Amino acid sequence: KIKINELVDFRRKQSDKSKRNFINKLKNRIPKLLTETEKEEEDPRDYWVFSTSCIYNAYKNGSDEFYDPKIEELQLKMAKPELKSSPLSMYKRNRDILLSFKEFGLNSLRPEKLIRQSVQKEHKIITLTDFPLYVKPTLVFSHERNGKNEIGALWLVPQVDGFKKSELGIFCEVLYRFLIKNYSDNFQISYDYCIAIDTFNAQAITYSDLLNDNIPFLLDKTLNEMKDY
């Protein structure tokens, strides 16, 4: 399976040689063998878990009350005198993200009422242009608007230094394809609530931004270019 940030990595390669080497590594890499514990924990704790889980809770509940307690928790962790530089950097980055999200206005990107929808494990892989893409939405939710049942999704995408908005648009395109493939039989897709957020830079893209030509469509172009290698 191919992670979406790997599509971004490919686009950032400057030369034909570097792009070819990148694709060869993708084609020839051996799938990681997971332990039984890792298999059970589909979403293991990661570097960004402090900020991502907090933003998820704030979005799901439509409340900013989650930020200050988590920021305080991270401040206490950072204050430990025996703390090494690596975890200190991790705590600081997560804290800084949450400080920026306090001013972000996350509630403007959600309906007033939402219902969380489950995501089947097998649905997280969608095949486009023969590439198995791994989609990992943070939250899939339904809501009602004008008498219609709609489906939306939030994808929090953390990465050191973040993404350009055009790169973030690729995540949003894949998220939309994911919703179409798995939910369109029962729901109408919410363009304005199909959202990818670069948490490091506190910036968001919705599928409406792509439809309104504010952000270019790059997914198919990128996949077709990858196929040429």
CSV table of N, CA and C in Angstrom, one decimal, residues 54-55 57-71 98 101-108 110:
chain,number,residue,atom,x,y,z
A,54,CYS,N,-6.2,15.4,20.3
A,54,CYS,CA,-6.9,16.6,20.9
A,54,CYS,C,-7.7,17.3,19.9
A,55,ILE,N,-7.2,17.5,18.7
A,55,ILE,CA,-7.9,18.2,17.6
A,55,ILE,C,-9.1,17.4,17.2
A,57,ASN,N,-10.9,15.3,19.1
A,57,ASN,CA,-11.9,15.5,20.1
A,57,ASN,C,-12.6,16.9,20.0
A,58,ALA,N,-11.8,17.9,19.7
A,58,ALA,CA,-12.4,19.2,19.6
A,58,ALA,C,-13.3,19.3,18.4
A,59,TYR,N,-13.0,18.7,17.3
A,59,TYR,CA,-13.8,18.7,16.1
A,59,TYR,C,-15.1,17.8,16.4
A,60,LYS,N,-14.9,16.6,16.8
A,60,LYS,CA,-16.0,15.7,17.0
A,60,LYS,C,-17.0,16.3,18.0
A,61,ASN,N,-16.6,17.0,19.0
A,61,ASN,CA,-17.5,17.5,20.0
A,61,ASN,C,-17.9,18.9,19.8
A,62,GLY,N,-17.3,19.6,18.8
A,62,GLY,CA,-17.6,21.0,18.5
A,62,GLY,C,-17.2,21.9,19.7
A,63,SER,N,-16.1,21.6,20.4
A,63,SER,CA,-15.7,22.4,21.6
A,63,SER,C,-14.2,22.6,21.6
A,64,ASP,N,-13.9,23.8,22.0
A,64,ASP,CA,-12.4,24.2,22.2
A,64,ASP,C,-11.9,23.8,23.6
A,65,GLU,N,-12.8,23.2,24.4
A,65,GLU,CA,-12.4,23.0,25.8
A,65,GLU,C,-11.3,21.9,26.0
A,66,PHE,N,-11.0,21.2,24.9
A,66,PHE,CA,-10.0,20.2,25.0
A,66,PHE,C,-8.5,20.7,24.9
A,67,TYR,N,-8.3,21.9,24.4
A,67,TYR,CA,-7.0,22.4,24.1
A,67,TYR,C,-6.2,22.7,25.4
A,68,ASP,N,-6.7,23.5,26.2
A,68,ASP,CA,-6.0,23.9,27.4
A,68,ASP,C,-5.5,22.8,28.3
A,69,PRO,N,-6.3,21.8,28.6
A,69,PRO,CA,-5.8,20.7,29.4
A,69,PRO,C,-4.7,19.9,28.8
A,70,LYS,N,-4.8,19.7,27.5
A,70,LYS,CA,-3.7,19.0,26.8
A,70,LYS,C,-2.4,19.8,26.7
A,71,ILE,N,-2.6,21.1,26.4
A,71,ILE,CA,-1.4,22.0,26.4
A,71,ILE,C,-0.7,22.0,27.8
A,98,LEU,N,-1.2,22.8,19.0
A,98,LEU,CA,-2.4,23.0,19.8
A,98,LEU,C,-2.6,24.5,20.1
A,101,PHE,N,-4.1,26.0,17.1
A,101,PHE,CA,-5.4,25.6,16.8
A,101,PHE,C,-6.4,26.3,17.8
A,102,LYS,N,-6.0,26.8,18.9
A,102,LYS,CA,-6.9,27.5,19.7
A,102,LYS,C,-7.4,28.7,19.0
A,103,GLU,N,-6.7,29.2,18.0
A,103,GLU,CA,-7.1,30.4,17.3
A,103,GLU,C,-7.6,30.0,15.9
A,104,PHE,N,-7.7,28.7,15.6
A,104,PHE,CA,-8.0,28.3,14.2
A,104,PHE,C,-9.4,28.4,13.8
A,105,GLY,N,-10.4,28.3,14.7
A,105,GLY,CA,-11.8,28.3,14.3
A,105,GLY,C,-12.3,27.0,13.7
A,106,LEU,N,-11.9,25.9,14.3
A,106,LEU,CA,-12.2,24.6,13.8
A,106,LEU,C,-13.7,24.4,13.6
A,107,ASN,N,-14.5,25.0,14.4
A,107,ASN,CA,-16.0,24.8,14.4
A,107,ASN,C,-16.6,25.3,13.1
A,108,SER,N,-15.9,26.2,12.4
A,108,SER,CA,-16.4,26.7,11.1
A,108,SER,C,-16.4,25.6,10.0
A,110,ARG,N,-17.3,22.4,10.5
A,110,ARG,CA,-18.1,21.2,10.9
A,110,ARG,C,-19.6,21.6,10.9
